[in-house]
Coordinates of C-alpha atoms and ligand atoms in Angstrom, one line a residue:
M1 CA -172.0 -81.2 122.5
S2 CA -173.2 -83.8 125.0
R3 CA -176.9 -84.3 125.4
Q4 CA -178.1 -82.5 128.4
A5 CA -181.8 -83.2 128.7
D6 CA -182.4 -80.9 131.7
R7 CA -180.8 -77.8 130.2
I8 CA -181.6 -75.5 127.3
I9 CA -178.9 -75.0 124.7
I10 CA -178.8 -71.5 123.3
F11 CA -177.9 -71.4 119.6
D12 CA -177.3 -67.8 118.5
T13 CA -177.8 -67.0 114.9
T14 CA -177.5 -63.2 115.0
L15 CA -174.5 -63.4 112.7
R16 CA -176.2 -65.6 110.1
D17 CA -180.0 -65.3 110.1
G18 CA -179.9 -62.0 111.9
E19 CA -177.5 -60.5 109.5
Q20 CA -179.8 -61.5 106.6
C21 CA -182.2 -58.5 107.2
P22 CA -181.8 -55.5 104.9
G23 CA -179.1 -53.0 106.1
A24 CA -177.9 -55.2 109.0
T25 CA -174.8 -56.2 107.0
L26 CA -171.7 -56.3 109.2
N27 CA -168.1 -56.4 108.1
I28 CA -165.7 -59.1 109.4
D29 CA -164.3 -57.0 112.3
E30 CA -167.7 -56.1 113.5
K31 CA -168.8 -59.8 113.3
L32 CA -165.8 -60.7 115.4
V33 CA -166.6 -58.0 118.0
I34 CA -170.2 -59.4 118.3
A35 CA -169.0 -63.0 118.4
K36 CA -166.7 -62.2 121.3
Q37 CA -169.5 -60.6 123.1
L38 CA -171.8 -63.6 122.4
A39 CA -169.1 -65.8 124.0
R40 CA -169.1 -63.5 127.1
L41 CA -172.9 -63.7 127.1
G42 CA -172.5 -67.5 127.4
V43 CA -174.3 -68.8 124.3
D44 CA -173.6 -72.5 123.6
V45 CA -173.4 -72.2 119.8
I46 CA -172.6 -69.3 117.5
E47 CA -173.9 -69.7 114.0
A48 CA -171.2 -67.5 112.5
G49 CA -172.4 -67.4 108.9
F50 CA -173.0 -69.2 105.7
A51 CA -169.4 -69.9 104.5
F52 CA -170.2 -70.7 100.9
A53 CA -172.2 -67.5 100.4
S54 CA -169.2 -65.3 99.6
P55 CA -165.4 -65.1 100.4
G56 CA -166.3 -62.5 103.0
D57 CA -168.7 -64.8 104.8
F58 CA -166.1 -67.6 104.6
E59 CA -163.5 -65.4 106.2
A60 CA -165.8 -64.2 108.9
V61 CA -166.7 -67.8 109.9
S62 CA -163.1 -68.8 109.8
K63 CA -161.9 -65.9 111.9
I64 CA -164.6 -66.4 114.5
A65 CA -163.7 -70.1 114.6
Q66 CA -160.0 -69.2 115.2
T67 CA -160.6 -66.5 117.7
V68 CA -163.7 -67.3 119.6
G69 CA -163.9 -71.1 119.1
T70 CA -161.6 -72.0 121.9
E71 CA -161.8 -75.2 124.0
D72 CA -164.0 -73.6 126.7
G73 CA -165.7 -71.3 124.2
P74 CA -168.9 -71.8 122.2
V75 CA -169.3 -74.3 119.3
I76 CA -168.8 -72.5 116.0
C77 CA -171.3 -73.4 113.3
S78 CA -171.6 -72.6 109.6
L79 CA -174.8 -73.0 107.6
A80 CA -174.6 -75.1 104.4
R81 CA -177.3 -76.0 101.9
A82 CA -177.5 -79.8 101.3
R83 CA -174.9 -79.6 98.6
H84 CA -171.3 -80.9 98.4
D85 CA -169.6 -77.5 97.7
D86 CA -171.6 -75.7 100.5
I87 CA -170.7 -78.4 103.1
K88 CA -167.1 -78.5 102.0
A89 CA -166.8 -74.7 102.5
A90 CA -168.6 -74.9 105.9
A91 CA -166.1 -77.6 107.0
A92 CA -163.1 -75.6 105.9
A93 CA -164.4 -72.5 107.6
I94 CA -165.1 -74.1 111.0
K95 CA -161.9 -76.1 111.0
P96 CA -159.9 -73.8 113.3
A97 CA -162.5 -74.1 116.0
A98 CA -162.0 -76.5 118.9
K99 CA -165.7 -77.4 118.6
G100 CA -167.2 -77.0 115.1
R101 CA -170.6 -77.8 113.7
I102 CA -172.0 -78.0 110.2
H103 CA -175.6 -77.1 109.9
T104 CA -177.1 -78.4 106.7
F105 CA -180.7 -78.0 105.4
I106 CA -183.1 -78.9 102.7
A107 CA -186.8 -78.0 102.4
T108 CA -189.5 -80.6 103.2
S109 CA -192.8 -78.8 102.6
D110 CA -194.8 -79.7 99.5
I111 CA -194.8 -76.1 98.3
H112 CA -191.0 -75.9 98.5
L113 CA -190.6 -79.3 96.9
E114 CA -192.9 -78.5 94.0
Y115 CA -191.9 -74.9 93.2
K116 CA -188.4 -74.3 94.7
L117 CA -186.6 -77.6 94.6
K118 CA -188.7 -79.4 91.9
K119 CA -187.9 -82.7 93.6
T120 CA -190.0 -85.6 94.9
R121 CA -190.1 -86.7 98.5
P122 CA -187.9 -89.7 98.0
E123 CA -185.3 -87.5 96.3
V124 CA -185.3 -85.1 99.2
I125 CA -184.9 -88.0 101.7
A126 CA -181.9 -89.3 99.7
I127 CA -180.2 -85.9 99.5
A128 CA -180.7 -85.3 103.2
E129 CA -179.2 -88.7 104.1
E130 CA -176.3 -88.3 101.7
M131 CA -175.5 -84.7 102.7
V132 CA -175.7 -85.4 106.5
A133 CA -173.3 -88.4 106.0
Y134 CA -171.0 -86.1 103.9
A135 CA -171.0 -83.4 106.6
K136 CA -170.3 -86.2 109.2
S137 CA -167.1 -87.0 107.3
F138 CA -165.8 -83.7 108.4
T139 CA -167.1 -83.3 112.0
D140 CA -169.1 -85.3 114.5
D141 CA -171.3 -82.4 115.3
V142 CA -173.9 -82.2 112.5
E143 CA -177.2 -80.4 112.6
F144 CA -179.9 -81.0 110.0
S145 CA -182.9 -78.8 109.3
P146 CA -185.9 -79.7 107.2
E147 CA -186.7 -76.1 106.0
D148 CA -190.3 -75.0 106.3
A149 CA -191.0 -77.9 108.8
G150 CA -193.8 -75.9 110.2
R151 CA -195.8 -76.4 106.9
S152 CA -194.5 -79.9 106.1
D153 CA -196.5 -83.1 106.2
P154 CA -195.7 -84.5 109.7
E155 CA -195.4 -88.1 108.4
F156 CA -192.9 -87.1 105.8
L157 CA -191.0 -85.0 108.4
Y158 CA -190.7 -88.1 110.7
Q159 CA -189.2 -90.1 107.8
V160 CA -186.7 -87.4 106.8
L161 CA -185.6 -86.9 110.5
E162 CA -185.2 -90.6 111.1
R163 CA -182.9 -91.0 108.0
A164 CA -180.9 -87.8 108.9
I165 CA -180.3 -89.1 112.4
A166 CA -179.4 -92.5 111.1
A167 CA -176.9 -90.8 108.8
G168 CA -175.3 -89.0 111.7
A169 CA -177.2 -85.8 112.6
T170 CA -176.7 -85.1 116.3
T171 CA -179.1 -82.2 116.3
V172 CA -182.4 -82.0 114.3
N173 CA -183.7 -78.5 114.0
I174 CA -187.4 -77.8 113.3
P175 CA -187.8 -74.4 111.5
D176 CA -191.0 -72.5 111.3
T177 CA -189.4 -70.7 108.3
V178 CA -192.4 -68.5 107.5
G179 CA -193.6 -67.9 111.0
Y180 CA -196.9 -69.5 110.3
T181 CA -197.6 -71.9 113.2
T182 CA -199.4 -71.1 116.5
P183 CA -197.9 -72.2 119.9
S184 CA -200.1 -75.2 120.3
E185 CA -199.6 -76.4 116.7
F186 CA -195.8 -76.0 117.1
G187 CA -195.8 -77.8 120.4
R188 CA -197.8 -80.6 118.7
I189 CA -195.2 -80.9 115.9
I190 CA -192.4 -81.3 118.5
K191 CA -194.4 -83.8 120.5
G192 CA -195.2 -85.8 117.3
I193 CA -191.5 -85.9 116.5
T194 CA -190.6 -87.3 120.0
E195 CA -193.3 -89.9 119.6
N196 CA -192.9 -90.9 115.9
V197 CA -189.2 -90.7 115.1
P198 CA -187.8 -94.0 116.4
N199 CA -184.2 -92.9 116.8
I200 CA -185.0 -89.4 118.2
D201 CA -183.2 -90.3 121.5
K202 CA -179.9 -90.0 119.5
A203 CA -180.4 -86.3 118.7
I204 CA -181.2 -83.1 120.3
I205 CA -184.4 -81.4 119.1
S206 CA -183.8 -77.8 118.2
V207 CA -186.3 -75.1 117.1
H208 CA -185.9 -72.2 114.8
G209 CA -188.7 -69.7 114.0
H210 CA -189.5 -66.4 112.4
N211 CA -191.8 -63.8 113.9
D212 CA -194.2 -63.0 111.1
L213 CA -197.2 -63.3 113.4
G214 CA -195.3 -62.3 116.5
L215 CA -195.5 -65.8 117.9
A216 CA -191.9 -67.0 117.6
V217 CA -191.0 -66.8 121.3
A218 CA -194.3 -68.3 122.4
N219 CA -193.9 -71.1 119.9
F220 CA -190.4 -71.9 121.3
L221 CA -191.6 -72.0 124.9
E222 CA -194.3 -74.4 123.9
A223 CA -191.7 -76.5 122.0
V224 CA -189.6 -76.6 125.2
K225 CA -192.6 -78.0 127.1
N226 CA -192.8 -80.8 124.4
G227 CA -189.1 -81.8 124.3
A228 CA -187.1 -79.2 122.4
R229 CA -183.7 -78.6 124.1
Q230 CA -182.0 -76.2 121.7
L231 CA -183.4 -72.7 120.8
E232 CA -182.1 -70.9 117.7
C233 CA -182.5 -67.2 118.3
T234 CA -181.0 -63.7 117.7
I235 CA -180.1 -60.7 119.8
N236 CA -183.0 -58.2 119.7
G237 CA -184.9 -60.7 117.5
I238 CA -183.3 -59.3 114.3
G239 CA -183.6 -61.4 111.2
E240 CA -185.4 -62.0 107.9
R241 CA -188.7 -60.0 107.6
A242 CA -190.2 -59.7 111.1
G243 CA -187.1 -61.3 112.5
N244 CA -186.2 -64.4 114.6
A245 CA -187.2 -65.4 118.1
A246 CA -185.4 -63.0 120.5
L247 CA -182.7 -64.5 122.6
E248 CA -183.2 -62.1 125.5
E249 CA -187.0 -62.8 125.7
L250 CA -186.5 -66.6 125.7
V251 CA -183.7 -66.5 128.2
M252 CA -185.6 -64.2 130.6
A253 CA -188.9 -66.1 130.2
L254 CA -187.1 -69.3 131.1
H255 CA -185.3 -67.5 134.0
V256 CA -188.3 -65.6 135.5
R257 CA -190.7 -68.5 135.1
R258 CA -188.3 -71.3 135.9
Q259 CA -190.6 -72.8 138.4
Y260 CA -193.1 -73.2 135.7
F261 CA -190.7 -74.7 133.2
N262 CA -188.6 -76.9 135.6
P263 CA -190.9 -79.9 135.6
F264 CA -190.9 -80.0 131.8
L265 CA -187.2 -80.5 132.0
G266 CA -187.5 -83.2 134.6
R267 CA -186.4 -80.9 137.4
A268 CA -187.9 -80.3 140.8
K269 CA -190.4 -77.4 140.6
N270 CA -188.4 -75.3 143.0
S271 CA -185.0 -75.9 141.6
E272 CA -183.0 -72.6 141.4
A273 CA -180.5 -74.0 138.9
P274 CA -180.4 -71.9 135.8
L275 CA -182.1 -73.4 132.7
T276 CA -179.6 -71.8 130.3
N277 CA -175.9 -71.0 130.5
I278 CA -176.5 -67.3 129.7
D279 CA -175.0 -64.7 132.0
T280 CA -178.1 -62.5 132.0
K281 CA -176.1 -59.5 133.2
Q282 CA -174.5 -59.3 129.7
I283 CA -177.9 -59.1 127.9
Y284 CA -178.3 -55.3 127.8
K285 CA -174.8 -54.7 126.7
T286 CA -175.1 -57.3 123.9
S287 CA -178.3 -55.8 122.8
R288 CA -176.8 -52.3 122.5
L289 CA -173.7 -53.6 120.7
V290 CA -175.8 -55.4 118.1
S291 CA -178.1 -52.5 117.6
N292 CA -175.2 -50.0 117.2
L293 CA -173.3 -52.1 114.8
T294 CA -176.2 -53.3 112.7
G295 CA -178.1 -50.0 112.8
M296 CA -181.2 -51.9 113.7
L297 CA -182.9 -49.9 116.4
V298 CA -184.6 -51.4 119.4
Q299 CA -188.2 -50.3 119.7
P300 CA -188.8 -48.5 123.1
N301 CA -191.5 -51.0 124.1
K302 CA -189.5 -54.1 123.2
A303 CA -189.6 -56.7 125.9
I304 CA -186.5 -56.9 128.1
V305 CA -184.2 -54.5 126.3
G306 CA -186.5 -51.6 125.1
A307 CA -185.9 -48.2 126.7
N308 CA -189.3 -48.4 128.4
A309 CA -189.1 -52.0 129.5
F310 CA -188.4 -51.1 133.1
A311 CA -189.9 -47.6 133.1
H312 CA -193.1 -46.9 135.1
E313 CA -195.0 -43.8 133.9
S314 CA -198.4 -44.0 135.5
G315 CA -198.7 -42.6 139.0
I316 CA -200.4 -45.8 140.3
H317 CA -197.5 -47.9 139.1
Q318 CA -194.9 -45.6 140.5
D319 CA -196.6 -45.5 143.8
G320 CA -196.8 -49.2 144.0
V321 CA -193.1 -49.7 142.9
L322 CA -191.9 -47.3 145.6
K323 CA -193.8 -49.2 148.2
N324 CA -192.7 -52.6 147.0
K325 CA -191.0 -53.3 143.6
L326 CA -192.8 -56.6 143.3
T327 CA -196.1 -54.9 142.9
Y328 CA -195.5 -54.1 139.3
E329 CA -192.0 -55.6 138.5
I330 CA -191.5 -59.2 137.6
M331 CA -187.7 -58.9 137.3
D332 CA -185.0 -56.6 138.4
A333 CA -183.3 -54.3 135.8
Q334 CA -180.0 -55.4 137.4
L335 CA -180.6 -58.9 136.1
I336 CA -180.0 -57.9 132.5
G337 CA -177.1 -55.5 133.5
L338 CA -179.2 -52.4 133.1
S339 CA -178.4 -50.6 136.3
D340 CA -174.7 -51.3 136.4
N341 CA -174.1 -47.9 134.8
Q342 CA -171.6 -46.4 137.1
I343 CA -169.9 -43.0 136.8
V344 CA -166.3 -44.1 136.6
L345 CA -164.1 -41.7 134.8
G346 CA -163.6 -38.0 134.2
K347 CA -161.5 -35.5 132.4
H348 CA -158.4 -36.2 134.6
S349 CA -158.5 -40.0 134.2
G350 CA -155.5 -41.4 132.6
R351 CA -154.9 -44.0 129.9
N352 CA -154.4 -46.7 132.5
A353 CA -157.7 -46.1 134.3
F354 CA -159.4 -46.0 130.8
R355 CA -157.8 -49.3 129.7
T356 CA -158.5 -51.0 133.1
R357 CA -162.2 -50.0 133.1
L358 CA -162.6 -51.1 129.5
K359 CA -161.1 -54.4 130.4
E360 CA -163.5 -54.7 133.3
L361 CA -166.4 -54.0 130.8
G362 CA -165.1 -56.8 128.6
F363 CA -163.5 -54.8 125.9
E364 CA -160.1 -55.9 124.8
L365 CA -158.8 -53.5 122.2
S366 CA -155.8 -53.6 120.1
E367 CA -153.2 -50.9 120.9
N368 CA -154.3 -49.0 117.9
D369 CA -158.0 -49.1 118.7
L370 CA -157.2 -48.2 122.3
N371 CA -155.3 -45.1 121.2
K372 CA -158.1 -44.0 119.0
A373 CA -160.7 -44.6 121.7
F374 CA -158.6 -42.8 124.3
V375 CA -158.4 -39.7 122.0
R376 CA -162.2 -39.8 121.7
F377 CA -162.6 -40.3 125.4
K378 CA -160.6 -37.2 126.1
E379 CA -162.6 -35.2 123.6
V380 CA -165.9 -36.3 125.3
A381 CA -164.5 -35.8 128.8
D382 CA -163.6 -32.2 127.9
K383 CA -167.3 -31.5 127.2
K384 CA -168.9 -33.9 129.7
K385 CA -167.7 -33.9 133.3
E386 CA -168.6 -37.5 134.2
I387 CA -168.1 -40.4 131.9
S388 CA -170.3 -43.4 132.7
D389 CA -169.9 -47.0 131.6
W390 CA -172.5 -46.5 129.0
D391 CA -170.6 -43.5 127.6
L392 CA -167.5 -45.7 127.5
E393 CA -169.4 -48.3 125.6
A394 CA -170.7 -45.8 123.1
I395 CA -167.2 -44.4 122.6
V396 CA -165.7 -47.8 122.1
N397 CA -168.5 -49.1 119.9
D398 CA -168.0 -46.0 117.7
E399 CA -164.3 -46.6 117.4
I400 CA -164.6 -50.3 116.7
Q401 CA -167.3 -49.8 114.2
Q402 CA -165.4 -50.7 111.2
A403 CA -167.2 -48.7 108.5
P404 CA -164.5 -48.3 105.9
D405 CA -162.5 -45.1 106.4
L406 CA -163.0 -43.7 102.9
F407 CA -164.6 -40.2 103.4
K408 CA -163.7 -38.5 106.7
V409 CA -165.6 -35.6 108.3
E410 CA -163.1 -32.8 108.9
L411 CA -165.5 -29.9 109.6
V412 CA -169.2 -29.4 110.2
Q413 CA -170.6 -25.9 110.7
V414 CA -174.3 -25.0 110.8
S415 CA -176.2 -21.9 111.2
C416 CA -179.9 -22.2 112.1
G417 CA -182.6 -20.7 114.3
S418 CA -186.2 -19.6 114.4
K419 CA -185.7 -16.9 111.8
A420 CA -182.7 -18.3 109.9
Q421 CA -182.6 -20.5 106.8
P422 CA -180.7 -23.6 108.0
T423 CA -177.3 -23.6 106.3
A424 CA -174.4 -26.0 106.6
T425 CA -170.8 -26.1 105.5
V426 CA -168.9 -29.4 105.5
T427 CA -165.4 -30.3 104.8
L428 CA -164.7 -34.0 104.0
R429 CA -161.4 -35.7 103.3
T430 CA -161.9 -37.9 100.3
P431 CA -160.4 -41.4 99.9
D432 CA -157.6 -39.8 97.8
G433 CA -156.7 -37.5 100.7
E434 CA -158.1 -34.4 99.1
E435 CA -160.1 -31.9 101.3
L436 CA -163.4 -30.9 99.7
T437 CA -165.7 -28.2 101.1
D438 CA -169.3 -27.6 100.1
A439 CA -172.4 -25.9 101.5
A440 CA -176.1 -26.3 101.3
I441 CA -179.3 -25.0 102.7
G442 CA -182.0 -27.4 104.1
T443 CA -185.3 -27.7 105.9
G444 CA -183.3 -28.1 109.2
P445 CA -179.7 -28.2 110.2
V446 CA -179.4 -32.0 109.7
D447 CA -181.0 -31.8 106.3
A448 CA -178.6 -29.0 105.3
V449 CA -175.6 -31.0 106.5
Y450 CA -176.7 -34.1 104.6
K451 CA -177.3 -32.1 101.4
A452 CA -173.8 -30.6 101.7
I453 CA -172.3 -34.0 102.3
N454 CA -174.1 -35.4 99.2
R455 CA -172.7 -32.6 97.1
V456 CA -169.2 -33.8 98.0
V457 CA -169.7 -37.6 97.9
N458 CA -172.1 -37.6 94.9
V459 CA -173.6 -41.1 95.2
P460 CA -177.4 -41.1 94.9
N461 CA -179.1 -42.3 98.0
E462 CA -182.3 -42.0 99.9
L463 CA -182.4 -41.5 103.7
I464 CA -184.9 -44.0 105.0
E465 CA -184.3 -43.8 108.8
F466 CA -182.8 -41.2 111.1
S467 CA -182.9 -41.5 114.9
V468 CA -181.2 -39.7 117.8
Q469 CA -181.1 -41.3 121.2
S470 CA -179.2 -40.0 124.3
V471 CA -176.8 -42.5 125.9
T472 CA -177.5 -41.3 129.5
G473 CA -179.7 -38.6 131.1
G474 CA -178.5 -34.9 131.4
I475 CA -178.1 -32.0 129.1
D476 CA -174.5 -32.9 128.4
A477 CA -175.3 -36.5 127.4
L478 CA -173.8 -38.1 124.4
G479 CA -176.2 -38.3 121.5
E480 CA -176.2 -41.5 119.4
V481 CA -177.4 -41.1 115.9
T482 CA -178.4 -44.2 113.8
I483 CA -179.3 -43.8 110.1
R484 CA -180.2 -46.1 107.3
L485 CA -180.1 -45.1 103.7
R486 CA -181.0 -46.9 100.5
H487 CA -179.1 -47.0 97.2
E488 CA -181.1 -48.8 94.5
S489 CA -182.4 -51.8 96.4
R490 CA -179.7 -52.1 99.1
V491 CA -179.8 -50.6 102.6
F492 CA -176.7 -49.4 104.4
S493 CA -176.5 -48.2 108.0
G494 CA -174.3 -45.8 110.0
H495 CA -174.0 -45.0 113.6
A496 CA -172.1 -42.3 115.6
A497 CA -172.0 -40.8 119.1
N498 CA -171.0 -37.3 120.0
T499 CA -172.1 -34.6 122.6
D500 CA -173.0 -32.5 119.5
I501 CA -175.9 -34.3 117.7
I502 CA -175.3 -32.4 114.5
V503 CA -171.7 -33.7 114.4
A504 CA -172.9 -37.2 115.3
S505 CA -175.5 -36.9 112.5
A506 CA -172.8 -36.0 110.0
Q507 CA -170.5 -38.8 111.1
A508 CA -173.3 -41.4 111.1
Y509 CA -174.2 -40.4 107.5
V510 CA -170.7 -40.5 106.3
N511 CA -170.2 -44.0 107.9
A512 CA -173.2 -45.3 106.0
L513 CA -172.0 -43.6 102.8
N514 CA -168.6 -45.2 103.3
R515 CA -170.2 -48.6 103.4
L516 CA -172.2 -47.8 100.3
Y517 CA -169.1 -46.5 98.6
A518 CA -167.0 -49.6 99.5
A519 CA -169.8 -51.8 98.2
L520 CA -169.7 -50.0 94.8
Q521 CA -165.9 -50.2 94.7
Q522 CA -166.1 -53.9 95.4
E523 CA -168.6 -54.3 92.5
V524 CA -166.3 -52.5 90.1
K525 CA -163.4 -54.7 91.3
E526 CA -165.5 -57.9 90.7
E527 CA -166.5 -56.6 87.2
V528 CA -162.9 -56.0 86.3
T529 CA -161.8 -59.5 87.4
A530 CA -164.8 -61.2 85.8
Ligands
KIV601 O1 -185.7 -70.1 108.6 C1 -185.2 -71.1 108.2 O2 -185.8 -72.1 107.8 C2 -183.7 -71.2 108.3 C3 -183.1 -72.5 108.1 C4 -181.9 -72.4 107.2 C5 -182.8 -73.1 109.4 O3 -183.1 -70.2 108.6
ZN602 ZN1 -184.4 -68.7 109.5

């Protein structure tokens, strides 16, 4: 990627660092769907995974490189520790991409050197230099990260960066791995690098940060003011522990406050040219897709994409907004694609209209997925007169959610009420094609359904999160259910949408159980082959 000092490069790591949070695990098809949407969103770089981590990770990076890494598409990147076998795997996985990047890292803080790596500073410098050069033998586009840079000795950091750049790194990324720094400290680290690394003009300065103290976005914005030109972020801020810096917050801060940031990028204060390549109208849709597929819910008061981000409750605010939006709104909901929700289809709409609208919304489904989605659309349209774009997205997201099809919900029946003991009967089709029916009583209808399902599936698990949200307003709205369950120390998520929230609850639960069941089957397979 050419150095563009007056523009901010958006490096999305939803599929790598974002996917590292418990329960957010995505399968290859889901990663591909997200990668395609990230390309539509306009990110410059997709960190598609950590190719060496597992055969599944390798395949995901490689498929994304093949499908999304086109000439005019984003750069496709794989993470690699500073080790030969990691870098080799990363190089092979990104090979199909028109533009591929290897991102290699080694820790530089004293605490990591002493306890994790058990290496001296000169040893770390030598490894960084050697591994960047090795990565460079596969691709020109090499990124180097000194892990835990936020807590590293600046003088040592300067030396490592200088040697990494001399060895061929074209991007040097400064991670605040543990989310420890404050904005002014982080800004000073970036300024120090620009002033003390003699060959820094040969590389782009990138930043990466975690949100343990809720400061990641603020830190990045301070970094931009001090010379950072690439931001590593995730959709909805998902990621390890408290997550990563949120893409939507960074992009909208740079957009809404561009007059403030312009001079730091050498532009005229009033320049209207966008500071990033992001198509902001795709933000809301991308946020929903990532939330649905990962099962990581967006808190209602989350900046930019939370359900309340554009809602005005207080009378004073409502009055002001009615008189002039600008009294209490700093950005229009339309900017993030929030109010593009049109009523487009109904019960009598045909396949062609369905396919055309999906295409306009950016969904390109295989014939098989289209058929499945059309059947679901007809079922929903029978119950709900008007189908909006958001309903269509919920239907399609449900169909393309690739939870393995092991157990299938065939029937859900509940009886409940103020004087009744909630009772549920469920019929599931098992992976062997057998139909099994069982019944249970519970504290409520969903509890009864879940107990009946557990009697059939018979894999111990603990429900740790259950949430119902309506896709649109109105009594006939689709209800989206997201659940997360735990088996031993692992978390699995499930998601489903239906006009009947009990049915959606059953489907979401079975989706999560299918992921759990598939993971257990995989473990057995690996034990047998070991
Ligand atoms: O947080 C971190 O330090 C990372 C590096 C691998 C960039 O994710
Ligand atoms: Zn990270």
